[in-house]
Amino acid sequence: ILDVELRFEERHQLLRGVVDRNEDQAFESAAACFPSLGRWNGPDAILWAEHFHANYPRDVQLRIALGRYRTAQGRLEDGRAILEEVVREHPENLSALAALIACLSEADDSE
């Protein structure tokens, strides 16, 4: 609600007051310090990533993002397939490798 109903400046001022008075919970702290966190970790972000990926299917950063979203959704096999392909094509890309390692860790695949 804070992200939709209030402009960033209003939201930040409101949340900063809550934090300064030590009345904040984890959500208020995260929203005050990381204002775009909710936007990038919500269902809309996944839809945006899928939309952009459909238009630019070979874009490496979009493919990594989509692999990370699939991992976060618990769709580990989908995330792994996307990320393994990127790592195979771009073995020097540390972001892709880190995302793949995170996916494998979530799948409890230490090998």
PDB file of C-alpha atoms in Angstrom, residues 2-99:
ATOM      1  CA  LEU A   2       2.801   2.399   0.838  1.00  0.00           C
ATOM      2  CA  ASP A   3       4.372   1.811  -2.558  1.00  0.00           C
ATOM      3  CA  VAL A   4       1.139   2.433  -4.452  1.00  0.00           C
ATOM      4  CA  GLU A   5      -0.654   5.170  -2.536  1.00  0.00           C
ATOM      5  CA  LEU A   6       2.222   7.465  -1.578  1.00  0.00           C
ATOM      6  CA  ARG A   7       4.837   9.145  -3.694  1.00  0.00           C
ATOM      7  CA  PHE A   8       8.405   8.166  -2.862  1.00  0.00           C
ATOM      8  CA  GLU A   9       9.138  11.440  -1.049  1.00  0.00           C
ATOM      9  CA  GLU A  10       6.037  11.121   1.141  1.00  0.00           C
ATOM     10  CA  ARG A  11       6.661   7.447   1.846  1.00  0.00           C
ATOM     11  CA  HIS A  12      10.291   8.042   2.757  1.00  0.00           C
ATOM     12  CA  GLN A  13       9.438  10.887   5.135  1.00  0.00           C
ATOM     13  CA  LEU A  14       6.703   8.831   6.801  1.00  0.00           C
ATOM     14  CA  LEU A  15       8.910   5.760   7.199  1.00  0.00           C
ATOM     15  CA  ARG A  16      11.906   7.790   8.380  1.00  0.00           C
ATOM     16  CA  GLY A  17       9.753   9.154  11.229  1.00  0.00           C
ATOM     17  CA  VAL A  18       8.696   5.641  12.231  1.00  0.00           C
ATOM     18  CA  VAL A  19      12.316   4.458  12.206  1.00  0.00           C
ATOM     19  CA  ASP A  20      13.572   7.520  14.121  1.00  0.00           C
ATOM     20  CA  ARG A  21      10.981   6.901  16.866  1.00  0.00           C
ATOM     21  CA  ASN A  22      12.062   3.222  17.080  1.00  0.00           C
ATOM     22  CA  GLU A  23       8.521   2.164  16.196  1.00  0.00           C
ATOM     23  CA  ASP A  24       9.589   0.220  13.134  1.00  0.00           C
ATOM     24  CA  GLN A  25       9.232  -3.465  12.444  1.00  0.00           C
ATOM     25  CA  ALA A  26      11.246  -5.351   9.804  1.00  0.00           C
ATOM     26  CA  PHE A  27       8.958  -4.208   6.957  1.00  0.00           C
ATOM     27  CA  GLU A  28       9.215  -0.510   7.812  1.00  0.00           C
ATOM     28  CA  SER A  29      12.990  -0.718   8.186  1.00  0.00           C
ATOM     29  CA  ALA A  30      13.405  -2.469   4.845  1.00  0.00           C
ATOM     30  CA  ALA A  31      10.988  -0.103   3.092  1.00  0.00           C
ATOM     31  CA  ALA A  32      12.791   2.946   4.499  1.00  0.00           C
ATOM     32  CA  CYS A  33      16.296   1.739   3.651  1.00  0.00           C
ATOM     33  CA  PHE A  34      15.540  -0.174   0.449  1.00  0.00           C
ATOM     34  CA  PRO A  35      12.547   1.551  -1.181  1.00  0.00           C
ATOM     35  CA  SER A  36      12.542  -0.527  -4.356  1.00  0.00           C
ATOM     36  CA  LEU A  37      12.767  -3.895  -2.566  1.00  0.00           C
ATOM     37  CA  GLY A  38       9.036  -4.552  -2.726  1.00  0.00           C
ATOM     38  CA  ARG A  39       8.851  -3.634  -6.368  1.00  0.00           C
ATOM     39  CA  TRP A  40      11.671  -5.941  -7.426  1.00  0.00           C
ATOM     40  CA  ASN A  41      10.624  -8.925  -5.340  1.00  0.00           C
ATOM     41  CA  GLY A  42       6.926  -8.968  -6.109  1.00  0.00           C
ATOM     42  CA  PRO A  43       4.829 -10.694  -8.744  1.00  0.00           C
ATOM     43  CA  ASP A  44       4.827  -7.604 -10.973  1.00  0.00           C
ATOM     44  CA  ALA A  45       8.606  -7.777 -11.274  1.00  0.00           C
ATOM     45  CA  ILE A  46       8.419 -11.372 -12.451  1.00  0.00           C
ATOM     46  CA  LEU A  47       5.867 -10.384 -15.083  1.00  0.00           C
ATOM     47  CA  TRP A  48       8.126  -7.520 -16.209  1.00  0.00           C
ATOM     48  CA  ALA A  49      11.109  -9.872 -16.449  1.00  0.00           C
ATOM     49  CA  GLU A  50       9.075 -12.363 -18.483  1.00  0.00           C
ATOM     50  CA  HIS A  51       7.796  -9.597 -20.772  1.00  0.00           C
ATOM     51  CA  PHE A  52      11.271  -8.183 -21.415  1.00  0.00           C
ATOM     52  CA  HIS A  53      12.735 -11.671 -21.825  1.00  0.00           C
ATOM     53  CA  ALA A  54      10.092 -12.434 -24.480  1.00  0.00           C
ATOM     54  CA  ASN A  55      11.184  -9.319 -26.390  1.00  0.00           C
ATOM     55  CA  TYR A  56      14.936  -9.822 -25.854  1.00  0.00           C
ATOM     56  CA  PRO A  57      15.422 -13.575 -25.347  1.00  0.00           C
ATOM     57  CA  ARG A  58      19.218 -13.488 -25.845  1.00  0.00           C
ATOM     58  CA  ASP A  59      19.900 -10.655 -23.363  1.00  0.00           C
ATOM     59  CA  VAL A  60      22.247 -12.145 -20.773  1.00  0.00           C
ATOM     60  CA  GLN A  61      21.203  -9.932 -17.850  1.00  0.00           C
ATOM     61  CA  LEU A  62      17.515 -10.606 -18.456  1.00  0.00           C
ATOM     62  CA  ARG A  63      18.159 -14.332 -18.609  1.00  0.00           C
ATOM     63  CA  ILE A  64      20.075 -14.198 -15.328  1.00  0.00           C
ATOM     64  CA  ALA A  65      17.272 -12.178 -13.727  1.00  0.00           C
ATOM     65  CA  LEU A  66      14.674 -14.648 -14.961  1.00  0.00           C
ATOM     66  CA  GLY A  67      16.748 -17.547 -13.628  1.00  0.00           C
ATOM     67  CA  ARG A  68      16.969 -15.828 -10.248  1.00  0.00           C
ATOM     68  CA  TYR A  69      13.214 -15.193 -10.222  1.00  0.00           C
ATOM     69  CA  ARG A  70      12.538 -18.838 -11.075  1.00  0.00           C
ATOM     70  CA  THR A  71      14.804 -19.873  -8.200  1.00  0.00           C
ATOM     71  CA  ALA A  72      13.022 -17.511  -5.808  1.00  0.00           C
ATOM     72  CA  GLN A  73       9.668 -18.900  -6.963  1.00  0.00           C
ATOM     73  CA  GLY A  74      10.837 -22.397  -6.067  1.00  0.00           C
ATOM     74  CA  ARG A  75      10.894 -23.392  -9.730  1.00  0.00           C
ATOM     75  CA  LEU A  76      14.418 -24.704  -9.311  1.00  0.00           C
ATOM     76  CA  GLU A  77      14.565 -26.892 -12.412  1.00  0.00           C
ATOM     77  CA  ASP A  78      13.462 -23.977 -14.616  1.00  0.00           C
ATOM     78  CA  GLY A  79      15.928 -21.611 -12.959  1.00  0.00           C
ATOM     79  CA  ARG A  80      18.723 -24.139 -13.228  1.00  0.00           C
ATOM     80  CA  ALA A  81      18.078 -24.744 -16.947  1.00  0.00           C
ATOM     81  CA  ILE A  82      18.138 -21.024 -17.717  1.00  0.00           C
ATOM     82  CA  LEU A  83      21.249 -20.360 -15.652  1.00  0.00           C
ATOM     83  CA  GLU A  84      23.191 -23.406 -16.846  1.00  0.00           C
ATOM     84  CA  GLU A  85      22.649 -22.286 -20.431  1.00  0.00           C
ATOM     85  CA  VAL A  86      23.928 -18.781 -19.645  1.00  0.00           C
ATOM     86  CA  VAL A  87      26.978 -20.143 -17.804  1.00  0.00           C
ATOM     87  CA  ARG A  88      27.698 -22.542 -20.679  1.00  0.00           C
ATOM     88  CA  GLU A  89      27.567 -19.645 -23.171  1.00  0.00           C
ATOM     89  CA  HIS A  90      29.339 -17.112 -20.919  1.00  0.00           C
ATOM     90  CA  PRO A  91      31.566 -18.966 -18.431  1.00  0.00           C
ATOM     91  CA  GLU A  92      33.304 -15.700 -17.510  1.00  0.00           C
ATOM     92  CA  ASN A  93      30.054 -14.094 -16.269  1.00  0.00           C
ATOM     93  CA  LEU A  94      30.330 -14.160 -12.487  1.00  0.00           C
ATOM     94  CA  SER A  95      26.734 -12.942 -11.989  1.00  0.00           C
ATOM     95  CA  ALA A  96      25.442 -15.930 -13.915  1.00  0.00           C
ATOM     96  CA  LEU A  97      27.721 -18.286 -12.010  1.00  0.00           C
ATOM     97  CA  ALA A  98      26.644 -16.826  -8.654  1.00  0.00           C
ATOM     98  CA  ALA A  99      22.970 -17.168  -9.619  1.00  0.00           C
TER      99      ALA A  99
END
